[in-house]
C-alpha cells in the first residue's frame, strides 16, 4: 500500500465489515482513483484487497461519532482527497449534520439535515410516501397500539439513534437498533422490554404478506436521477427477511415508477437504497424503508453494469455524468457467509408469521445457485 499524499485524485471509503465496500474500492481503483480505506478494524476485507491503495485507522462511529467525524474531516482536508463515500448510517448523519465542516474540503453527494430527518424517521417517511402516492404499511408508535388482533411487526422508528432521537444519548453516541419482532394476532408483546432494548419508542407496522422482496437503488443529483437499479432478493440474512445475501438484477417499470415517485417527491439528492415488498395479494410494491447510503449488496449492481461508485465519483468531482439506467437483468451475486447465516436461520430463528422452509431443501437451493451462478461479493 502507498503512503498518504498520493499524486492521484483520491476517495475515502470508511468501512467496518460492510460487504459493499469491496465493490466500491474495486470500481474506483479501475478508474484510476487512489483508494483510501478508513476503518476502526485493521482486518476489514476491503483493506486486504489489491485494489486498496492506502489504509488509515480511524475511531469507530459506534463508540464516538464525534471522533469519527473529526477523523473524516482530517482526511477530507488532504489535498488529494476529492470525496468520501457513505457506506454506514453514521456517514449520512455526520455528512448532513456537520456539512459545514466538510464543505471547505470535499464534495459530498448526500442529503441535507432536513431531508435526512424525513428519511431516518420511518413515521415521517410513511407520511411522505402517502403524499407521493406510494404504498406503505400502516404505521403507528408502539405506545399508541391498544389492540393486538392482527399480524404485526415491531421495529425501530429510526435508521440511526442519536441524541436527537434517543433521550439517553449524548452528542458522541450513535447506534442502530435492528431487531424486528413478529407478533401474531392475540399475542401482546412485552412492550416495556422492547422499549428498554431499543432505547426509544419504536413503531408497529402491519405485516405485509409478500411474494418477493426487492431493492430499488438510485443516485439522484439535486432532484434528478443519475443511475437506478433493481434487484430481487432471492435470500436474505434470515429466512424471515433482512439484507440480501443472494440477489438477481431485475427490471420492472412499475417498481421504477414507484421508486422514482418517492424520490422525486422528496426532491432527493444522494444515494438511496429503498427496500420494497411485493404484496402477495395485490402485486403492489410496498415501501419498507430508505437507507441513504451504499448498500450491502452493491456488488450485484456493479456486476450487472450499474456502477454506483463510478457515478457517485462523477457527480462529486464535477465530471461529465454518464447516466446509467441499462444493466444486465439476471446478473446475481452471493454473500457467501450470508448464505451460511441464512441456512442457520432456518433452525435458529422463529417467527409466528413466517414458517421456516425445509433445511435440506434450502441447503440444496443454496448449493445449486452457487454452482449455477458462481459470483460472490467477496471470496
mmCIF file of C-alpha atoms in Angstrom:
data_model
loop_
_atom_site.group_PDB
_atom_site.id
_atom_site.type_symbol
_atom_site.label_atom_id
_atom_site.label_comp_id
_atom_site.label_asym_id
_atom_site.label_seq_id
_atom_site.Cartn_x
_atom_site.Cartn_y
_atom_site.Cartn_z
ATOM 1 C CA UNK A 1 0.000 0.000 0.000
ATOM 2 C CA UNK A 2 1.205 3.508 -0.743
ATOM 3 C CA UNK A 3 1.713 6.184 1.865
ATOM 4 C CA UNK A 4 -0.523 9.226 2.216
ATOM 5 C CA UNK A 5 -0.185 12.103 -0.181
ATOM 6 C CA UNK A 6 -0.884 10.361 -3.494
ATOM 7 C CA UNK A 7 -0.336 12.294 -6.715
ATOM 8 C CA UNK A 8 -3.690 10.914 -7.961
ATOM 9 C CA UNK A 9 -7.141 12.132 -7.002
ATOM 10 C CA UNK A 10 -8.305 10.110 -4.017
ATOM 11 C CA UNK A 11 -11.522 8.907 -2.428
ATOM 12 C CA UNK A 12 -12.094 7.837 1.162
ATOM 13 C CA UNK A 13 -14.121 4.666 1.786
ATOM 14 C CA UNK A 14 -14.958 4.462 5.530
ATOM 15 C CA UNK A 15 -15.953 0.899 6.467
ATOM 16 C CA UNK A 16 -16.179 -1.757 9.128
ATOM 17 C CA UNK A 17 -17.181 -5.094 7.614
ATOM 18 C CA UNK A 18 -19.700 -3.654 5.123
ATOM 19 C CA UNK A 19 -19.667 -6.054 2.119
ATOM 20 C CA UNK A 20 -20.366 -3.245 -0.350
ATOM 21 C CA UNK A 21 -17.010 -1.647 0.444
ATOM 22 C CA UNK A 22 -15.064 -4.117 -1.687
ATOM 23 C CA UNK A 23 -17.141 -3.386 -4.791
ATOM 24 C CA UNK A 24 -16.624 0.319 -4.116
ATOM 25 C CA UNK A 25 -12.821 0.018 -3.782
ATOM 26 C CA UNK A 26 -12.528 -2.165 -6.871
ATOM 27 C CA UNK A 27 -14.679 0.114 -9.028
ATOM 28 C CA UNK A 28 -12.753 3.254 -8.073
ATOM 29 C CA UNK A 29 -9.336 1.661 -8.462
ATOM 30 C CA UNK A 30 -10.169 0.564 -12.006
ATOM 31 C CA UNK A 31 -10.999 4.202 -12.778
ATOM 32 C CA UNK A 32 -7.547 5.251 -11.626
ATOM 33 C CA UNK A 33 -8.746 6.755 -8.343
ATOM 34 C CA UNK A 34 -6.446 6.441 -5.321
ATOM 35 C CA UNK A 35 -8.495 4.425 -2.816
ATOM 36 C CA UNK A 36 -8.201 5.122 0.912
ATOM 37 C CA UNK A 37 -9.912 2.575 3.148
ATOM 38 C CA UNK A 38 -10.561 4.122 6.559
ATOM 39 C CA UNK A 39 -11.669 1.811 9.347
ATOM 40 C CA UNK A 40 -11.520 1.060 13.053
ATOM 41 C CA UNK A 41 -10.741 -2.539 12.071
ATOM 42 C CA UNK A 42 -7.382 -3.427 10.542
ATOM 43 C CA UNK A 43 -8.794 -6.750 9.331
ATOM 44 C CA UNK A 44 -11.602 -5.245 7.269
ATOM 45 C CA UNK A 45 -11.775 -7.220 3.977
ATOM 46 C CA UNK A 46 -11.635 -4.087 1.822
ATOM 47 C CA UNK A 47 -8.196 -3.205 3.238
ATOM 48 C CA UNK A 48 -6.842 -6.603 2.170
ATOM 49 C CA UNK A 49 -7.929 -6.054 -1.427
ATOM 50 C CA UNK A 50 -5.292 -5.469 -4.086
ATOM 51 C CA UNK A 51 -7.448 -2.514 -5.145
ATOM 52 C CA UNK A 52 -6.880 -0.756 -1.807
ATOM 53 C CA UNK A 53 -4.066 1.789 -2.207
ATOM 54 C CA UNK A 54 -3.952 3.016 1.384
ATOM 55 C CA UNK A 55 -5.337 2.113 4.807
ATOM 56 C CA UNK A 56 -5.996 4.637 7.576
ATOM 57 C CA UNK A 57 -7.058 3.723 11.116
ATOM 58 C CA UNK A 58 -9.911 5.852 12.462
ATOM 59 C CA UNK A 59 -12.181 5.740 15.558
ATOM 60 C CA UNK A 60 -15.344 3.653 15.489
ATOM 61 C CA UNK A 61 -18.552 5.584 14.777
ATOM 62 C CA UNK A 62 -20.332 3.247 17.191
ATOM 63 C CA UNK A 63 -18.068 4.298 20.069
ATOM 64 C CA UNK A 64 -17.613 8.034 19.448
ATOM 65 C CA UNK A 65 -19.345 9.599 16.459
ATOM 66 C CA UNK A 66 -17.675 12.995 17.028
ATOM 67 C CA UNK A 67 -14.198 11.453 16.975
ATOM 68 C CA UNK A 68 -15.261 9.600 13.831
ATOM 69 C CA UNK A 69 -16.422 12.883 12.285
ATOM 70 C CA UNK A 70 -13.146 14.600 13.162
ATOM 71 C CA UNK A 71 -11.124 11.776 11.606
ATOM 72 C CA UNK A 72 -13.104 12.017 8.356
ATOM 73 C CA UNK A 73 -12.745 15.814 8.286
ATOM 74 C CA UNK A 74 -8.995 15.334 8.731
ATOM 75 C CA UNK A 75 -8.901 13.021 5.725
ATOM 76 C CA UNK A 76 -11.119 15.399 3.751
ATOM 77 C CA UNK A 77 -8.573 18.175 4.346
ATOM 78 C CA UNK A 78 -5.880 16.286 2.437
ATOM 79 C CA UNK A 79 -5.055 17.904 -0.902
ATOM 80 C CA UNK A 80 -5.570 14.679 -2.840
ATOM 81 C CA UNK A 81 -8.981 13.734 -1.408
ATOM 82 C CA UNK A 82 -11.943 14.650 -3.611
ATOM 83 C CA UNK A 83 -14.833 12.923 -1.836
ATOM 84 C CA UNK A 84 -15.939 10.437 0.817
ATOM 85 C CA UNK A 85 -18.373 7.587 0.268
ATOM 86 C CA UNK A 86 -21.369 6.873 2.551
ATOM 87 C CA UNK A 87 -21.467 3.189 3.485
ATOM 88 C CA UNK A 88 -22.871 3.409 7.007
ATOM 89 C CA UNK A 89 -25.811 5.231 8.543
ATOM 90 C CA UNK A 90 -23.361 7.293 10.592
ATOM 91 C CA UNK A 91 -21.801 8.608 7.378
ATOM 92 C CA UNK A 92 -25.060 10.125 6.159
ATOM 93 C CA UNK A 93 -25.606 11.551 9.643
ATOM 94 C CA UNK A 94 -22.224 13.285 10.044
ATOM 95 C CA UNK A 95 -22.231 14.482 6.421
ATOM 96 C CA UNK A 96 -25.612 16.152 6.938
ATOM 97 C CA UNK A 97 -25.335 17.465 10.482
ATOM 98 C CA UNK A 98 -21.753 18.687 10.134
ATOM 99 C CA UNK A 99 -21.848 19.714 6.485
ATOM 100 C CA UNK A 100 -20.056 22.980 7.248
ATOM 101 C CA UNK A 101 -17.007 21.060 8.476
ATOM 102 C CA UNK A 102 -16.675 19.090 5.226
ATOM 103 C CA UNK A 103 -17.724 21.742 2.706
ATOM 104 C CA UNK A 104 -14.352 23.598 2.522
ATOM 105 C CA UNK A 105 -12.553 20.386 1.554
ATOM 106 C CA UNK A 106 -14.653 17.840 -0.341
ATOM 107 C CA UNK A 107 -17.786 17.446 -2.431
ATOM 108 C CA UNK A 108 -20.323 15.077 -0.881
ATOM 109 C CA UNK A 109 -23.342 13.795 -2.773
ATOM 110 C CA UNK A 110 -25.554 13.416 0.241
ATOM 111 C CA UNK A 111 -28.748 14.533 1.959
ATOM 112 C CA UNK A 112 -29.108 17.767 3.894
ATOM 113 C CA UNK A 113 -30.300 17.735 7.514
ATOM 114 C CA UNK A 114 -33.986 18.333 6.761
ATOM 115 C CA UNK A 115 -34.215 15.526 4.215
ATOM 116 C CA UNK A 116 -32.229 13.193 6.454
ATOM 117 C CA UNK A 117 -34.747 13.699 9.271
ATOM 118 C CA UNK A 118 -37.541 12.515 6.988
ATOM 119 C CA UNK A 119 -35.602 9.538 5.630
ATOM 120 C CA UNK A 120 -34.281 8.401 9.018
ATOM 121 C CA UNK A 121 -37.682 8.686 10.733
ATOM 122 C CA UNK A 122 -39.922 5.884 9.471
ATOM 123 C CA UNK A 123 -43.053 7.651 10.708
ATOM 124 C CA UNK A 124 -42.225 10.756 8.654
ATOM 125 C CA UNK A 125 -41.169 8.575 5.716
ATOM 126 C CA UNK A 126 -44.511 6.763 5.622
ATOM 127 C CA UNK A 127 -46.268 10.132 5.634
ATOM 128 C CA UNK A 128 -44.118 11.289 2.713
ATOM 129 C CA UNK A 129 -44.864 8.057 0.848
ATOM 130 C CA UNK A 130 -48.579 8.702 1.256
ATOM 131 C CA UNK A 131 -48.162 12.189 -0.183
ATOM 132 C CA UNK A 132 -46.257 10.691 -3.146
ATOM 133 C CA UNK A 133 -48.893 8.011 -3.752
ATOM 134 C CA UNK A 134 -46.506 5.201 -2.832
ATOM 135 C CA UNK A 135 -47.960 2.221 -0.921
ATOM 136 C CA UNK A 136 -46.596 1.813 2.628
ATOM 137 C CA UNK A 137 -47.638 -0.263 5.644
ATOM 138 C CA UNK A 138 -49.944 1.229 8.243
ATOM 139 C CA UNK A 139 -47.539 2.599 10.845
ATOM 140 C CA UNK A 140 -48.087 3.637 14.483
ATOM 141 C CA UNK A 141 -45.963 4.247 17.540
ATOM 142 C CA UNK A 142 -45.803 1.283 19.871
ATOM 143 C CA UNK A 143 -47.254 3.451 22.634
ATOM 144 C CA UNK A 144 -50.359 4.111 20.503
ATOM 145 C CA UNK A 145 -51.283 0.453 19.921
ATOM 146 C CA UNK A 146 -54.203 -0.781 22.024
ATOM 147 C CA UNK A 147 -55.336 -3.869 20.116
ATOM 148 C CA UNK A 148 -53.089 -6.735 19.018
ATOM 149 C CA UNK A 149 -55.637 -8.544 16.886
ATOM 150 C CA UNK A 150 -53.785 -8.686 13.547
ATOM 151 C CA UNK A 151 -50.396 -9.709 12.118
ATOM 152 C CA UNK A 152 -47.935 -7.005 13.166
ATOM 153 C CA UNK A 153 -44.224 -6.301 13.359
ATOM 154 C CA UNK A 154 -42.343 -4.084 15.820
ATOM 155 C CA UNK A 155 -39.127 -2.374 14.758
ATOM 156 C CA UNK A 156 -37.035 0.733 15.330
ATOM 157 C CA UNK A 157 -38.563 4.067 14.423
ATOM 158 C CA UNK A 158 -35.181 5.432 13.336
ATOM 159 C CA UNK A 159 -32.445 4.238 10.977
ATOM 160 C CA UNK A 160 -29.927 5.639 13.455
ATOM 161 C CA UNK A 161 -30.299 6.529 17.125
ATOM 162 C CA UNK A 162 -28.627 9.804 18.109
ATOM 163 C CA UNK A 163 -29.015 12.427 20.822
ATOM 164 C CA UNK A 164 -31.869 13.962 18.787
ATOM 165 C CA UNK A 165 -33.892 10.747 18.774
ATOM 166 C CA UNK A 166 -32.835 8.838 21.890
ATOM 167 C CA UNK A 167 -33.331 10.507 25.302
ATOM 168 C CA UNK A 168 -30.422 8.674 26.949
ATOM 169 C CA UNK A 169 -27.848 9.517 24.248
ATOM 170 C CA UNK A 170 -25.241 12.262 24.313
ATOM 171 C CA UNK A 171 -23.573 14.028 21.355
ATOM 172 C CA UNK A 172 -20.945 11.295 20.957
ATOM 173 C CA UNK A 173 -23.459 8.445 20.778
ATOM 174 C CA UNK A 174 -24.838 6.904 17.589
ATOM 175 C CA UNK A 175 -26.202 3.390 17.292
ATOM 176 C CA UNK A 176 -28.564 1.235 15.263
ATOM 177 C CA UNK A 177 -31.478 -0.841 16.564
ATOM 178 C CA UNK A 178 -32.009 -3.622 14.057
ATOM 179 C CA UNK A 179 -34.191 -6.109 15.922
ATOM 180 C CA UNK A 180 -37.595 -6.870 14.411
ATOM 181 C CA UNK A 181 -40.325 -8.597 16.436
ATOM 182 C CA UNK A 182 -43.109 -10.514 14.677
ATOM 183 C CA UNK A 183 -46.390 -10.535 16.598
ATOM 184 C CA UNK A 184 -49.213 -12.948 15.846
ATOM 185 C CA UNK A 185 -52.869 -11.923 16.412
ATOM 186 C CA UNK A 186 -53.868 -12.073 20.061
ATOM 187 C CA UNK A 187 -50.295 -12.088 21.365
ATOM 188 C CA UNK A 188 -49.369 -8.893 23.207
ATOM 189 C CA UNK A 189 -45.594 -8.446 23.245
ATOM 190 C CA UNK A 190 -43.616 -7.254 26.251
ATOM 191 C CA UNK A 191 -43.838 -3.561 25.392
ATOM 192 C CA UNK A 192 -41.682 -2.422 28.283
ATOM 193 C CA UNK A 193 -38.889 -4.863 27.412
ATOM 194 C CA UNK A 194 -38.918 -3.855 23.741
ATOM 195 C CA UNK A 195 -38.743 -0.144 24.563
ATOM 196 C CA UNK A 196 -35.937 -0.799 27.036
ATOM 197 C CA UNK A 197 -33.953 -2.788 24.469
ATOM 198 C CA UNK A 198 -34.457 -0.233 21.691
ATOM 199 C CA UNK A 199 -33.929 2.792 23.980
ATOM 200 C CA UNK A 200 -36.743 4.743 22.326
ATOM 201 C CA UNK A 201 -40.396 4.279 21.385
ATOM 202 C CA UNK A 202 -40.358 2.048 18.286
ATOM 203 C CA UNK A 203 -43.039 1.637 15.649
ATOM 204 C CA UNK A 204 -45.617 -1.030 14.908
ATOM 205 C CA UNK A 205 -46.478 -1.821 11.292
ATOM 206 C CA UNK A 206 -48.989 -4.115 9.689
ATOM 207 C CA UNK A 207 -47.386 -7.299 8.423
ATOM 208 C CA UNK A 208 -47.402 -7.283 4.632
ATOM 209 C CA UNK A 209 -47.656 -10.747 3.050
ATOM 210 C CA UNK A 210 -45.100 -10.607 0.274
ATOM 211 C CA UNK A 211 -44.294 -12.837 -2.658
ATOM 212 C CA UNK A 212 -40.825 -11.300 -3.017
ATOM 213 C CA UNK A 213 -38.578 -8.573 -1.635
ATOM 214 C CA UNK A 214 -36.911 -6.026 -3.896
ATOM 215 C CA UNK A 215 -34.299 -3.303 -3.746
ATOM 216 C CA UNK A 216 -34.518 -0.096 -5.742
ATOM 217 C CA UNK A 217 -31.164 1.668 -5.759
ATOM 218 C CA UNK A 218 -30.715 5.194 -7.054
ATOM 219 C CA UNK A 219 -28.301 8.077 -7.219
ATOM 220 C CA UNK A 220 -30.006 11.457 -7.513
ATOM 221 C CA UNK A 221 -28.316 14.758 -8.275
ATOM 222 C CA UNK A 222 -30.445 17.618 -6.890
ATOM 223 C CA UNK A 223 -33.762 16.008 -7.695
ATOM 224 C CA UNK A 224 -32.709 14.329 -10.961
ATOM 225 C CA UNK A 225 -31.957 10.594 -11.294
ATOM 226 C CA UNK A 226 -28.439 9.722 -12.469
ATOM 227 C CA UNK A 227 -28.404 5.941 -12.018
ATOM 228 C CA UNK A 228 -31.122 3.498 -10.960
ATOM 229 C CA UNK A 229 -31.105 -0.247 -10.404
ATOM 230 C CA UNK A 230 -33.398 -3.032 -9.208
ATOM 231 C CA UNK A 231 -32.778 -6.463 -7.805
ATOM 232 C CA UNK A 232 -34.940 -9.237 -6.436
ATOM 233 C CA UNK A 233 -33.807 -10.663 -3.129
ATOM 234 C CA UNK A 234 -33.724 -14.429 -3.525
ATOM 235 C CA UNK A 235 -32.455 -14.981 0.039
ATOM 236 C CA UNK A 236 -31.890 -12.651 2.980
ATOM 237 C CA UNK A 237 -29.839 -12.757 6.170
ATOM 238 C CA UNK A 238 -32.653 -14.832 7.654
ATOM 239 C CA UNK A 239 -35.498 -16.827 6.159
ATOM 240 C CA UNK A 240 -37.732 -14.148 7.724
ATOM 241 C CA UNK A 241 -36.034 -11.341 5.769
ATOM 242 C CA UNK A 242 -33.121 -8.969 6.334
ATOM 243 C CA UNK A 243 -30.419 -7.782 3.957
ATOM 244 C CA UNK A 244 -29.979 -9.705 0.721
ATOM 245 C CA UNK A 245 -27.351 -12.458 0.621
ATOM 246 C CA UNK A 246 -28.304 -13.732 -2.848
ATOM 247 C CA UNK A 247 -29.903 -11.350 -5.303
ATOM 248 C CA UNK A 248 -30.553 -11.143 -9.035
ATOM 249 C CA UNK A 249 -30.868 -7.975 -11.100
ATOM 250 C CA UNK A 250 -34.363 -7.367 -12.417
ATOM 251 C CA UNK A 251 -36.290 -4.618 -14.175
ATOM 252 C CA UNK A 252 -39.949 -3.780 -13.685
ATOM 253 C CA UNK A 253 -41.388 -0.471 -14.941
ATOM 254 C CA UNK A 254 -43.868 -0.485 -12.050
ATOM 255 C CA UNK A 255 -41.060 -0.642 -9.481
ATOM 256 C CA UNK A 256 -39.105 2.030 -11.364
ATOM 257 C CA UNK A 257 -42.127 4.318 -11.296
ATOM 258 C CA UNK A 258 -42.776 3.666 -7.603
ATOM 259 C CA UNK A 259 -39.144 4.250 -6.649
ATOM 260 C CA UNK A 260 -38.845 7.445 -8.642
ATOM 261 C CA UNK A 261 -42.185 8.797 -7.428
ATOM 262 C CA UNK A 262 -40.995 8.800 -3.824
ATOM 263 C CA UNK A 263 -37.545 10.250 -4.566
ATOM 264 C CA UNK A 264 -38.996 12.886 -6.904
ATOM 265 C CA UNK A 265 -41.456 13.915 -4.199
ATOM 266 C CA UNK A 266 -38.606 14.250 -1.697
ATOM 267 C CA UNK A 267 -36.516 16.265 -4.203
ATOM 268 C CA UNK A 268 -33.819 13.762 -3.352
ATOM 269 C CA UNK A 269 -30.068 14.305 -3.510
ATOM 270 C CA UNK A 270 -27.616 11.465 -2.911
ATOM 271 C CA UNK A 271 -27.640 7.687 -2.682
ATOM 272 C CA UNK A 272 -30.910 5.887 -1.927
ATOM 273 C CA UNK A 273 -31.303 2.217 -1.123
ATOM 274 C CA UNK A 274 -35.064 1.615 -0.971
ATOM 275 C CA UNK A 275 -36.485 -1.724 0.123
ATOM 276 C CA UNK A 276 -39.865 -2.866 -1.146
ATOM 277 C CA UNK A 277 -42.075 -5.873 -0.627
ATOM 278 C CA UNK A 278 -44.285 -7.101 -3.450
ATOM 279 C CA UNK A 279 -47.707 -7.635 -1.889
ATOM 280 C CA UNK A 280 -48.718 -11.253 -2.398
ATOM 281 C CA UNK A 281 -52.381 -10.352 -2.977
ATOM 282 C CA UNK A 282 -52.322 -7.020 -4.801
ATOM 283 C CA UNK A 283 -48.944 -7.142 -6.572
ATOM 284 C CA UNK A 284 -48.191 -3.615 -5.327
ATOM 285 C CA UNK A 285 -44.698 -2.628 -4.316
ATOM 286 C CA UNK A 286 -44.977 -1.662 -0.638
ATOM 287 C CA UNK A 287 -42.304 0.556 0.894
ATOM 288 C CA UNK A 288 -40.172 -0.854 3.715
ATOM 289 C CA UNK A 289 -37.500 1.811 4.259
ATOM 290 C CA UNK A 290 -34.861 4.049 2.686
ATOM 291 C CA UNK A 291 -31.171 3.844 3.574
ATOM 292 C CA UNK A 292 -29.255 6.931 2.351
ATOM 293 C CA UNK A 293 -26.030 5.056 1.705
ATOM 294 C CA UNK A 294 -24.428 2.404 -0.456
ATOM 295 C CA UNK A 295 -25.817 -0.985 0.443
ATOM 296 C CA UNK A 296 -24.774 -4.491 1.452
ATOM 297 C CA UNK A 297 -25.473 -5.991 -1.973
ATOM 298 C CA UNK A 298 -23.730 -3.277 -4.017
ATOM 299 C CA UNK A 299 -21.655 -5.943 -5.799
ATOM 300 C CA UNK A 300 -24.778 -7.187 -7.594
ATOM 301 C CA UNK A 301 -25.483 -3.753 -9.074
ATOM 302 C CA UNK A 302 -21.865 -3.196 -10.137
ATOM 303 C CA UNK A 303 -21.602 -6.631 -11.732
ATOM 304 C CA UNK A 304 -24.833 -6.004 -13.644
ATOM 305 C CA UNK A 305 -23.443 -2.725 -15.004
ATOM 306 C CA UNK A 306 -24.994 -0.163 -12.621
ATOM 307 C CA UNK A 307 -21.698 1.207 -11.300
ATOM 308 C CA UNK A 308 -22.853 3.415 -8.438
ATOM 309 C CA UNK A 309 -19.355 4.140 -7.081
ATOM 310 C CA UNK A 310 -18.329 5.463 -10.502
ATOM 311 C CA UNK A 311 -21.497 7.542 -10.850
ATOM 312 C CA UNK A 312 -21.040 8.988 -7.355
ATOM 313 C CA UNK A 313 -17.452 9.945 -8.252
ATOM 314 C CA UNK A 314 -18.609 11.712 -11.423
ATOM 315 C CA UNK A 315 -21.218 13.767 -9.579
ATOM 316 C CA UNK A 316 -18.927 14.552 -6.638
ATOM 317 C CA UNK A 317 -15.905 15.526 -8.744
ATOM 318 C CA UNK A 318 -17.968 17.538 -11.235
ATOM 319 C CA UNK A 319 -17.047 15.272 -14.146
ATOM 320 C CA UNK A 320 -19.406 14.716 -17.095
ATOM 321 C CA UNK A 321 -22.078 12.387 -15.737
ATOM 322 C CA UNK A 322 -22.830 9.290 -17.772
ATOM 323 C CA UNK A 323 -26.350 8.500 -16.613
ATOM 324 C CA UNK A 324 -26.784 4.737 -16.391
ATOM 325 C CA UNK A 325 -30.196 3.107 -16.479
ATOM 326 C CA UNK A 326 -29.315 -0.002 -18.506
ATOM 327 C CA UNK A 327 -27.850 -3.085 -16.873
ATOM 328 C CA UNK A 328 -27.808 -6.863 -17.259
ATOM 329 C CA UNK A 329 -31.040 -8.378 -15.999
ATOM 330 C CA UNK A 330 -30.440 -11.696 -14.268
ATOM 331 C CA UNK A 331 -26.910 -10.909 -13.065
ATOM 332 C CA UNK A 332 -26.524 -12.046 -9.486
ATOM 333 C CA UNK A 333 -24.020 -12.384 -6.671
ATOM 334 C CA UNK A 334 -23.817 -14.216 -3.349
ATOM 335 C CA UNK A 335 -22.580 -13.042 0.032
ATOM 336 C CA UNK A 336 -21.105 -16.403 0.955
ATOM 337 C CA UNK A 337 -21.060 -16.119 4.752
ATOM 338 C CA UNK A 338 -24.532 -14.597 4.484
ATOM 339 C CA UNK A 339 -25.729 -17.724 2.705
ATOM 340 C CA UNK A 340 -24.449 -19.759 5.653
ATOM 341 C CA UNK A 341 -26.254 -17.402 8.033
ATOM 342 C CA UNK A 342 -29.471 -17.842 6.045
ATOM 343 C CA UNK A 343 -29.159 -21.613 6.309
ATOM 344 C CA UNK A 344 -28.544 -21.455 10.050
ATOM 345 C CA UNK A 345 -31.544 -19.155 10.488
ATOM 346 C CA UNK A 346 -33.800 -21.999 9.371
ATOM 347 C CA UNK A 347 -33.010 -23.835 12.619
ATOM 348 C CA UNK A 348 -32.253 -20.857 14.883
ATOM 349 C CA UNK A 349 -34.838 -18.161 14.072
ATOM 350 C CA UNK A 350 -38.510 -18.253 14.931
ATOM 351 C CA UNK A 351 -41.475 -16.273 13.659
ATOM 352 C CA UNK A 352 -45.195 -16.693 14.334
ATOM 353 C CA UNK A 353 -45.891 -15.155 10.912
ATOM 354 C CA UNK A 354 -43.394 -16.943 8.623
ATOM 355 C CA UNK A 355 -42.971 -20.719 8.554
ATOM 356 C CA UNK A 356 -39.360 -21.913 8.211
ATOM 357 C CA UNK A 357 -38.513 -23.718 4.973
ATOM 358 C CA UNK A 358 -37.016 -27.176 4.836
ATOM 359 C CA UNK A 359 -33.359 -27.164 5.970
ATOM 360 C CA UNK A 360 -32.402 -29.796 3.393
ATOM 361 C CA UNK A 361 -34.216 -28.055 0.542
ATOM 362 C CA UNK A 362 -32.664 -24.706 1.479
ATOM 363 C CA UNK A 363 -29.175 -26.247 1.558
ATOM 364 C CA UNK A 364 -29.707 -27.767 -1.878
ATOM 365 C CA UNK A 365 -31.029 -24.469 -3.283
ATOM 366 C CA UNK A 366 -28.019 -22.548 -1.940
ATOM 367 C CA UNK A 367 -25.541 -25.084 -3.305
ATOM 368 C CA UNK A 368 -27.266 -25.233 -6.691
ATOM 369 C CA UNK A 369 -27.358 -21.457 -7.098
ATOM 370 C CA UNK A 370 -23.664 -21.181 -6.165
ATOM 371 C CA UNK A 371 -22.838 -23.675 -8.908
ATOM 372 C CA UNK A 372 -25.159 -22.108 -11.482
ATOM 373 C CA UNK A 373 -24.115 -18.537 -10.644
ATOM 374 C CA UNK A 374 -20.602 -18.667 -9.092
ATOM 375 C CA UNK A 375 -20.246 -14.927 -8.480
ATOM 376 C CA UNK A 376 -19.537 -13.661 -4.979
ATOM 377 C CA UNK A 377 -19.298 -10.275 -3.267
ATOM 378 C CA UNK A 378 -16.081 -11.244 -1.502
ATOM 379 C CA UNK A 379 -14.385 -14.624 -1.794
#
